[in-house]
mmCIF file of N, CA and C in Angstrom:
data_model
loop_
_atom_site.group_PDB
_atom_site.id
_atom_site.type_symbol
_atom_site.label_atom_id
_atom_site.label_comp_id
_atom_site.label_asym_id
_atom_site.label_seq_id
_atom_site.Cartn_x
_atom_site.Cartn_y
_atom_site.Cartn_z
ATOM 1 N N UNK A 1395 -11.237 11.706 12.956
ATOM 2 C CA UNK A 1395 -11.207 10.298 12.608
ATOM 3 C C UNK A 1395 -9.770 9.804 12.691
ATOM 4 N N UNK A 1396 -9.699 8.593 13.475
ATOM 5 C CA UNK A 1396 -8.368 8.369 13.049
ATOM 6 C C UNK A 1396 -8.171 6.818 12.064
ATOM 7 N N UNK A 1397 -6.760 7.288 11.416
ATOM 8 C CA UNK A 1397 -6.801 6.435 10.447
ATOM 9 C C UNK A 1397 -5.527 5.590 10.600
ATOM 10 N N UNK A 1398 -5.713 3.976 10.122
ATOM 11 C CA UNK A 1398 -4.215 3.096 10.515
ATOM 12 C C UNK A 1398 -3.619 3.380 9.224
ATOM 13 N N UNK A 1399 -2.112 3.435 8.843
ATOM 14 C CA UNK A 1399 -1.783 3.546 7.652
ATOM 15 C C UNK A 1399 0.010 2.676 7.575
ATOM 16 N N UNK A 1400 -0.573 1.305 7.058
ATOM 17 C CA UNK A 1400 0.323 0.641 6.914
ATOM 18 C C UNK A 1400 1.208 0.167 5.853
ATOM 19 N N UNK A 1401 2.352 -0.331 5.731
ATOM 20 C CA UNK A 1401 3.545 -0.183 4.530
ATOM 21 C C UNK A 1401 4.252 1.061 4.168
ATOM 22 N N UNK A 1402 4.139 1.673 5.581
ATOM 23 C CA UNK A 1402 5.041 3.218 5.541
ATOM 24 C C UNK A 1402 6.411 3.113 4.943
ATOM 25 N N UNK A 1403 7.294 3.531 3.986
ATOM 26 C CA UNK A 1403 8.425 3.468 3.779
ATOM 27 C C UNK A 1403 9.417 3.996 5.112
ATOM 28 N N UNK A 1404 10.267 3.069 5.549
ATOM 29 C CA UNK A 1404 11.077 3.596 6.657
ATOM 30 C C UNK A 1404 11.798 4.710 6.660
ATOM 31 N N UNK A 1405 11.984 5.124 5.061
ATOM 32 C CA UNK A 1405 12.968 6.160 5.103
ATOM 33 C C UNK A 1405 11.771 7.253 5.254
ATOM 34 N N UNK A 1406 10.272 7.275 5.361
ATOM 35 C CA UNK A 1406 9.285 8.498 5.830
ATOM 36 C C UNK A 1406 9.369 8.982 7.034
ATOM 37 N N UNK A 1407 9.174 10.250 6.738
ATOM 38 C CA UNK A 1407 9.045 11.284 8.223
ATOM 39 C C UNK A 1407 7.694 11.493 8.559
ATOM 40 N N UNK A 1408 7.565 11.799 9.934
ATOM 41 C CA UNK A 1408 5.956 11.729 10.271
ATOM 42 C C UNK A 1408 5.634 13.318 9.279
ATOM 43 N N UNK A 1409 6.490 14.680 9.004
ATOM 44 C CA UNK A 1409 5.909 15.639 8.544
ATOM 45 C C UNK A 1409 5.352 15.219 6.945
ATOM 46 N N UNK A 1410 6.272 14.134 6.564
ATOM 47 C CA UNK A 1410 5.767 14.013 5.113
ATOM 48 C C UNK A 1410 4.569 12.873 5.244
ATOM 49 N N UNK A 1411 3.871 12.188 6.044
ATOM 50 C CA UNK A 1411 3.098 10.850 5.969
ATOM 51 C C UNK A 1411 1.950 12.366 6.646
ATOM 52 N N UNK A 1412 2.012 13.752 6.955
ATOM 53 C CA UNK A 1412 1.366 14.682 7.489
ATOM 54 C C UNK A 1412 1.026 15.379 6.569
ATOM 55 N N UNK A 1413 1.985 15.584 5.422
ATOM 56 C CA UNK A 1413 1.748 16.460 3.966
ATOM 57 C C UNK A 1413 0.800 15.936 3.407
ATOM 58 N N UNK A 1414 1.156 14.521 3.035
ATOM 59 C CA UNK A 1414 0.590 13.796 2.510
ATOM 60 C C UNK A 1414 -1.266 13.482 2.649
ATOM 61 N N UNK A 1415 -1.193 13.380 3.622
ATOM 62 C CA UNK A 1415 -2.529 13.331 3.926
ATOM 63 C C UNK A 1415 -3.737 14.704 4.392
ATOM 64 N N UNK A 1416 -2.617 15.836 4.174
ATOM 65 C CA UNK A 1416 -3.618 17.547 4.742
ATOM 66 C C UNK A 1416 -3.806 17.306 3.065
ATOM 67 N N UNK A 1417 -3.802 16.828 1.931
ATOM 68 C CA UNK A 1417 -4.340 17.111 0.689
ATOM 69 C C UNK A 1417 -5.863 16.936 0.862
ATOM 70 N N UNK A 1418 -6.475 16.296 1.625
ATOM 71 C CA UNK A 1418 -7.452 15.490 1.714
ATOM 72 C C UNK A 1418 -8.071 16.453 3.156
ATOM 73 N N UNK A 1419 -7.422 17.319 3.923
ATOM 74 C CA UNK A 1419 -8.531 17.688 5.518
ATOM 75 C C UNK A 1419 -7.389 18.173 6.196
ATOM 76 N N UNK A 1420 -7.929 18.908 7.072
ATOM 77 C CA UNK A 1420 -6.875 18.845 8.146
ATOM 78 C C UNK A 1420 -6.648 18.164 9.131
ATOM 79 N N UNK A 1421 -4.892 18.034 9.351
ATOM 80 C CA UNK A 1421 -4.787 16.625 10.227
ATOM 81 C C UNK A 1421 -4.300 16.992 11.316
ATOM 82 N N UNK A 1422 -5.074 16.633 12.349
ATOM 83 C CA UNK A 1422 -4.711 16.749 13.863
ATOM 84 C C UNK A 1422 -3.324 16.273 13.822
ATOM 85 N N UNK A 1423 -2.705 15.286 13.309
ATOM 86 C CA UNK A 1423 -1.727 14.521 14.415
ATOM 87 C C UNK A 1423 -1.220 13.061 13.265
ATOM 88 N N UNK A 1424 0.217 13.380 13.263
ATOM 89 C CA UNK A 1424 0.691 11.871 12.355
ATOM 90 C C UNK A 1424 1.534 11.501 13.333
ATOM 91 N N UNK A 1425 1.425 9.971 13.662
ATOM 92 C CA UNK A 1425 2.582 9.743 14.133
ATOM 93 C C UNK A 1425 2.600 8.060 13.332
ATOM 94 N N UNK A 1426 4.233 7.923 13.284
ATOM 95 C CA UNK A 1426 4.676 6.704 12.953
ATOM 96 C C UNK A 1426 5.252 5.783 14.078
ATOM 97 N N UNK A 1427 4.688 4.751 13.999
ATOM 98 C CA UNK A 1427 5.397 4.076 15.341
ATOM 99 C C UNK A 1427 6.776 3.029 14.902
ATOM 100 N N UNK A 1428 7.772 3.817 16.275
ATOM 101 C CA UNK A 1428 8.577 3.147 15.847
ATOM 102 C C UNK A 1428 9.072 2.049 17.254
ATOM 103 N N UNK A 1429 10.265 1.332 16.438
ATOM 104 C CA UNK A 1429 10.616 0.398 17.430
ATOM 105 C C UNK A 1429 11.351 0.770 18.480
ATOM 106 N N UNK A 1430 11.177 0.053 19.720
ATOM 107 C CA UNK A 1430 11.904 0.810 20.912
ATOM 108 C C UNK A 1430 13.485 0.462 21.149
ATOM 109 N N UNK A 1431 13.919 -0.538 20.646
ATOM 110 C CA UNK A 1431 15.041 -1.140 20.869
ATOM 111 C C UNK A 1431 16.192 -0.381 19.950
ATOM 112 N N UNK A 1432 15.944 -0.693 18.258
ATOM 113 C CA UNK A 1432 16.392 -0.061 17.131
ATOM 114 C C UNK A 1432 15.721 1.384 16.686
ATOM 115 N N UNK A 1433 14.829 2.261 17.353
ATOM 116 C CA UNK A 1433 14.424 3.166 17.061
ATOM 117 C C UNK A 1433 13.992 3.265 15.633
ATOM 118 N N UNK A 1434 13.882 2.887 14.597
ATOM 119 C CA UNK A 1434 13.546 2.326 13.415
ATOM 120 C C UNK A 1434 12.191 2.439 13.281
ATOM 121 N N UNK A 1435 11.333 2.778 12.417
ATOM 122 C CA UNK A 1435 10.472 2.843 11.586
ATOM 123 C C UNK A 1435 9.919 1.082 11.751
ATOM 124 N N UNK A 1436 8.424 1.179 12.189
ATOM 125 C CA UNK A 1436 7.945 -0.645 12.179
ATOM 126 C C UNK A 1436 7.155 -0.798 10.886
ATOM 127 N N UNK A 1437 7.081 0.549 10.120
ATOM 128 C CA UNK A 1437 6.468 0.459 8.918
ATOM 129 C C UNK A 1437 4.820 0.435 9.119
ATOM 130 N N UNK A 1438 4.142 1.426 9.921
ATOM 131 C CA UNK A 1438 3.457 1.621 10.245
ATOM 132 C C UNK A 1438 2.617 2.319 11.075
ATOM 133 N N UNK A 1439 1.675 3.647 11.154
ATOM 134 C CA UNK A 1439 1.643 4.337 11.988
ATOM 135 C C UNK A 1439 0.241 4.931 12.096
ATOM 136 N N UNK A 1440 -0.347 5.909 12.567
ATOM 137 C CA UNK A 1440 -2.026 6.910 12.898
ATOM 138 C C UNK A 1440 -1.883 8.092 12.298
ATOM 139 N N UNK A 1441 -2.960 8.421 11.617
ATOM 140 C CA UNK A 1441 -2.997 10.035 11.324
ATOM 141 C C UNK A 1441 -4.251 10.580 11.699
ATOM 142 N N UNK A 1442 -4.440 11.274 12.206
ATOM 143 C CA UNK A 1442 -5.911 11.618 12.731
ATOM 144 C C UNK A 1442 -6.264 12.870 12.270
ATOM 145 N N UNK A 1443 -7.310 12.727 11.729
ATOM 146 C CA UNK A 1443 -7.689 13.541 10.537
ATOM 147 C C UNK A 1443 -9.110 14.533 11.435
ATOM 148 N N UNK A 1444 -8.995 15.747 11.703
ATOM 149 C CA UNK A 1444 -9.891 17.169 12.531
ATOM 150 C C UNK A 1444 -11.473 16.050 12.198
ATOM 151 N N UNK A 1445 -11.712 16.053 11.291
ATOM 152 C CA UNK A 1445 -13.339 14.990 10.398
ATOM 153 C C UNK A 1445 -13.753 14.268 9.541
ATOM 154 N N UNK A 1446 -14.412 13.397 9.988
ATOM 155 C CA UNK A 1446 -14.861 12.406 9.892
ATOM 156 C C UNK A 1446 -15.013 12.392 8.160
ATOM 157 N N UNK A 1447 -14.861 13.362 6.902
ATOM 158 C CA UNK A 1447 -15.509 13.634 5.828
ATOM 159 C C UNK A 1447 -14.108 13.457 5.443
ATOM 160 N N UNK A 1448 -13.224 14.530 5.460
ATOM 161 C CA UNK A 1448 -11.880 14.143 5.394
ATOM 162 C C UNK A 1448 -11.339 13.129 5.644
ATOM 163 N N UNK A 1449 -11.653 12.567 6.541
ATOM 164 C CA UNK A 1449 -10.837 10.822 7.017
ATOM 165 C C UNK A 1449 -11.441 9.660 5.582
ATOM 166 N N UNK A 1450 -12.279 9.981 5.718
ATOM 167 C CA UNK A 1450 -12.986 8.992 4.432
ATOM 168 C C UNK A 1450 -12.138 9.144 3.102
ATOM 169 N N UNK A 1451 -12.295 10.142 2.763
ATOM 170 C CA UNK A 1451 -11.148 10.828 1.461
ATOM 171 C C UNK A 1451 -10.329 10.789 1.069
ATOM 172 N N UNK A 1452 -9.421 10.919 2.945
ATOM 173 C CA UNK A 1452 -8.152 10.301 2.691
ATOM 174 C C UNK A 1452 -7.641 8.498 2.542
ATOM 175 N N UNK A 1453 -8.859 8.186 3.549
ATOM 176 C CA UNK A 1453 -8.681 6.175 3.178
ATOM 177 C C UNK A 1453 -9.161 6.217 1.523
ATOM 178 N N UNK A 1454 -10.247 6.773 1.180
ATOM 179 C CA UNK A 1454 -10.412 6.521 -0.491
ATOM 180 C C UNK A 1454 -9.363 6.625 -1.494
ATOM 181 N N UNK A 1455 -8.988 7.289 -1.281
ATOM 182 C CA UNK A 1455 -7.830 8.284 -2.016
ATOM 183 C C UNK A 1455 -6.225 7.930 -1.735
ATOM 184 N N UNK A 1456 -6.161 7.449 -0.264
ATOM 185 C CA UNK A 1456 -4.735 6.891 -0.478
ATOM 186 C C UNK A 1456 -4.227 5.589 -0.153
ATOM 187 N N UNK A 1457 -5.511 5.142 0.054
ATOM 188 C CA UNK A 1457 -5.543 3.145 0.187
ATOM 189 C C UNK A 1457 -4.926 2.726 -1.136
ATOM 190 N N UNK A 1458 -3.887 2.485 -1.248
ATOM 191 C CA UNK A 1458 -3.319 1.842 -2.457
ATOM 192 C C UNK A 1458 -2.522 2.908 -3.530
ATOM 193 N N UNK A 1459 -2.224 3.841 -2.250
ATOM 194 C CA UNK A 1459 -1.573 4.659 -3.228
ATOM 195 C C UNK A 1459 0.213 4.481 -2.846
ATOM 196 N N UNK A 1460 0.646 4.758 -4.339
ATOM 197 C CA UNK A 1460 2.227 4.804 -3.896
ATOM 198 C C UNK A 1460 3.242 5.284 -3.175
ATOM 199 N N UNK A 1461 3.579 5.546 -2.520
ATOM 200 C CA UNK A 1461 4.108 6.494 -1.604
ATOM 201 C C UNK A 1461 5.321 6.300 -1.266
ATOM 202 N N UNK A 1462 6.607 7.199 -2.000
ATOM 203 C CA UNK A 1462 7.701 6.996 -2.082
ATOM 204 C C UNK A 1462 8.240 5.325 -1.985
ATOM 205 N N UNK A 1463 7.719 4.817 -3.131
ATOM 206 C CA UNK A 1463 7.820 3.426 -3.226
ATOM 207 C C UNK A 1463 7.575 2.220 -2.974
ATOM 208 N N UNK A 1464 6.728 2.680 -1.681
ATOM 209 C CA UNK A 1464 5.877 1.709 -1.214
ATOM 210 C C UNK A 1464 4.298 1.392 -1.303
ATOM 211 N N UNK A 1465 3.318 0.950 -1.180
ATOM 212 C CA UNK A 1465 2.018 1.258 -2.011
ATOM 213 C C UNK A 1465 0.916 0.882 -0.432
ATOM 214 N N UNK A 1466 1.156 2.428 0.207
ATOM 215 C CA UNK A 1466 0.005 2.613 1.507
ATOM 216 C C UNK A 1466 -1.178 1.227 1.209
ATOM 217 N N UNK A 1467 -1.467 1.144 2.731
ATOM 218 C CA UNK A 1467 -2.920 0.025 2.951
ATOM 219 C C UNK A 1467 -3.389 1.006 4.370
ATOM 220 N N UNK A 1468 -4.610 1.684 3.625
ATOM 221 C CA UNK A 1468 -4.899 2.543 4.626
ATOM 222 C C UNK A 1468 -6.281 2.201 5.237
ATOM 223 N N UNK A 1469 -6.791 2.561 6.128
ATOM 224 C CA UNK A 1469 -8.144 2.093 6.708
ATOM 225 C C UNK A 1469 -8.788 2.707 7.920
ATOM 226 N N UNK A 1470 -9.715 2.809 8.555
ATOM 227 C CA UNK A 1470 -9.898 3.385 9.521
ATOM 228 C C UNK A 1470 -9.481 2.548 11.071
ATOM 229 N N UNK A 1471 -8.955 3.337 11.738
ATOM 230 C CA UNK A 1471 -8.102 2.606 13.153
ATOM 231 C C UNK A 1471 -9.442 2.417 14.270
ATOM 232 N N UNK A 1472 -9.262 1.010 14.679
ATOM 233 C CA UNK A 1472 -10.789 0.563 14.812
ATOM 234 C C UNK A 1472 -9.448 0.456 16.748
ATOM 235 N N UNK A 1473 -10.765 0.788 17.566
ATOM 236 C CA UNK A 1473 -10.531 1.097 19.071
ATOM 237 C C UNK A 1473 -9.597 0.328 18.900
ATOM 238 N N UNK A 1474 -8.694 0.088 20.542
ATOM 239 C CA UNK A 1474 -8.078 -0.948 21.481
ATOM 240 C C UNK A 1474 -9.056 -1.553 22.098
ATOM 241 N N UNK A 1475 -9.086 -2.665 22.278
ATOM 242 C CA UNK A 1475 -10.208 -3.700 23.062
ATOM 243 C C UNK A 1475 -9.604 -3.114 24.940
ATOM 244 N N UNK A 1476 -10.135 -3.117 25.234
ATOM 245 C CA UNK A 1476 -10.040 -2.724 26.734
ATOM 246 C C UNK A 1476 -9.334 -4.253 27.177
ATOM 247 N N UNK A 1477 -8.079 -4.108 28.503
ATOM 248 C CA UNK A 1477 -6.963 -5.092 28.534
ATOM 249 C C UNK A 1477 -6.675 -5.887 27.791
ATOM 250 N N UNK A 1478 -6.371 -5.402 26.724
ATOM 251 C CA UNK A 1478 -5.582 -5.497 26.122
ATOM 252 C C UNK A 1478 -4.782 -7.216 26.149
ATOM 253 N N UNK A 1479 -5.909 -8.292 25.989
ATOM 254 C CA UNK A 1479 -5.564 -9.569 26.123
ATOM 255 C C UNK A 1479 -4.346 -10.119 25.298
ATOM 256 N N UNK A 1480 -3.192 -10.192 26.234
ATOM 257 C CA UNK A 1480 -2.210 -10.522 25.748
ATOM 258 C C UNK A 1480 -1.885 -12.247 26.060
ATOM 259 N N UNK A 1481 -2.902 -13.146 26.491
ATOM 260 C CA UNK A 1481 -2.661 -14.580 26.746
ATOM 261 C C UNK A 1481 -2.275 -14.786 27.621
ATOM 262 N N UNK A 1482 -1.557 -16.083 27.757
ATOM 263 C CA UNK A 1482 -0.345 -16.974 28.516
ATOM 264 C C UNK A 1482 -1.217 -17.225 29.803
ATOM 265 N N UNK A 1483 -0.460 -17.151 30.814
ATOM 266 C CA UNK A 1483 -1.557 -17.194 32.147
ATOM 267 C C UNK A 1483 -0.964 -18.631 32.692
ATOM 268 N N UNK A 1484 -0.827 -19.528 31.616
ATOM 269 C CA UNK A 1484 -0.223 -20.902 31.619
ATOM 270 C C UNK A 1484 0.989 -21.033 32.577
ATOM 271 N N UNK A 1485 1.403 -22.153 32.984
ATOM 272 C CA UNK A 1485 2.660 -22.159 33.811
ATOM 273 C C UNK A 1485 3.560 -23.117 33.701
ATOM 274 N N UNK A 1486 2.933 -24.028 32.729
ATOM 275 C CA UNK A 1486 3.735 -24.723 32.128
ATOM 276 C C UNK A 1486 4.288 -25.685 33.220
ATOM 277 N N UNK A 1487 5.214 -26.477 32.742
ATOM 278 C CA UNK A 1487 6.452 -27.529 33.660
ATOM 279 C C UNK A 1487 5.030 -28.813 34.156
ATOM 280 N N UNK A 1488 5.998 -29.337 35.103
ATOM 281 C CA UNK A 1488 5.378 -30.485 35.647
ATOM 282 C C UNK A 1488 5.125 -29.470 37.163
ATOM 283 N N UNK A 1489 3.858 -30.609 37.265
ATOM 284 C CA UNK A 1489 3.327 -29.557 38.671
ATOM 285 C C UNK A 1489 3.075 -30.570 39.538
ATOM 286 N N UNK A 1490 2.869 -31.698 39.504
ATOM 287 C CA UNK A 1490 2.476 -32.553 40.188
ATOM 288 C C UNK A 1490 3.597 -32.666 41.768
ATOM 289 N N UNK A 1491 2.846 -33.000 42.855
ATOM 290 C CA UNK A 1491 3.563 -32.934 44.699
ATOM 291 C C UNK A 1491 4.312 -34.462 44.403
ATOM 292 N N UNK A 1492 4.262 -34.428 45.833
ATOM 293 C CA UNK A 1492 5.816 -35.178 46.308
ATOM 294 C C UNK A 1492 4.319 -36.705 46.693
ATOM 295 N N UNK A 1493 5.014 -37.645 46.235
ATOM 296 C CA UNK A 1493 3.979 -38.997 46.304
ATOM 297 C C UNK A 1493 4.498 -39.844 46.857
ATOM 298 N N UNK A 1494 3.913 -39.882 48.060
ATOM 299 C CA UNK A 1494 4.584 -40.865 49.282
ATOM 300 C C UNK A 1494 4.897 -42.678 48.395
ATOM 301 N N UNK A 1495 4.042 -42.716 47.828
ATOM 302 C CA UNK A 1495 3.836 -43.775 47.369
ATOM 303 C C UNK A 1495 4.728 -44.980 46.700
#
C-alpha cells in the first residue's frame, strides 16, 4: 500500500519517516520529496508499506500524530491521473491579421 504523508519536519530523514512507520508493517520504501533547485525537504513524501493491513495501521495510528514537532496528515496515496493535466494550451496576446481596411 502506499501511503502520502504530509507536514514532514524538514529537519527528517527518509530512515527515520522509515522507523517510524516499520512500528506498524514492513515498509518497502520511504522516500521524502525534495526540492530540485534548493534540495530541501518540500515537507512531504510516500512510504509504501509490503500490505495492505499494515498500511491501514499505519494511516490509523499516525494520521495526527506528532512527529518531531510537527503533527503528520497521513492518508492513502490515491494513483496519478494518466497525463498528467497540467493546463495552459492558451496563447494569449492579440492574434488578430493584418486588415486591409
Amino acid at each position: 500500500m502506499n501511503i502520502y504523508v504530509a507536514n514532514i519536519p524538514w529537519k527528517a530523514s527518509e530512515e527515520q519517516l522509515k522507523q517510524l512507520f516499520a512500528e506498524y508493517g514492513e515498509v518497502s520504501s520511504a522516500k521524502i520529496i525534495m526540492d530540485k533547485v534548493t534540495q530541501r525537504s518540500r515537507g512531504f513524501g510516500f512510504v509504501e508499506m509490503a500490505d495492505d493491513t499494515a498500511g491501514r495501521a499505519a494511516i490509523s495510528g499516525l494520521n495526527g500524530f506528532d512527529f518531531l514537532g510537527k503533527v503528520l496528515v497521513v492518508n492513502e496515496a490515491r494513483p496519478r491521473e494518466e497525463g498528467g493535466n497540467r493546463g495552459g494550451g492558451g496563447r494569449g496576446g492579440y492574434r488578430g491579421g493584418y486588415n486591409k481596411d
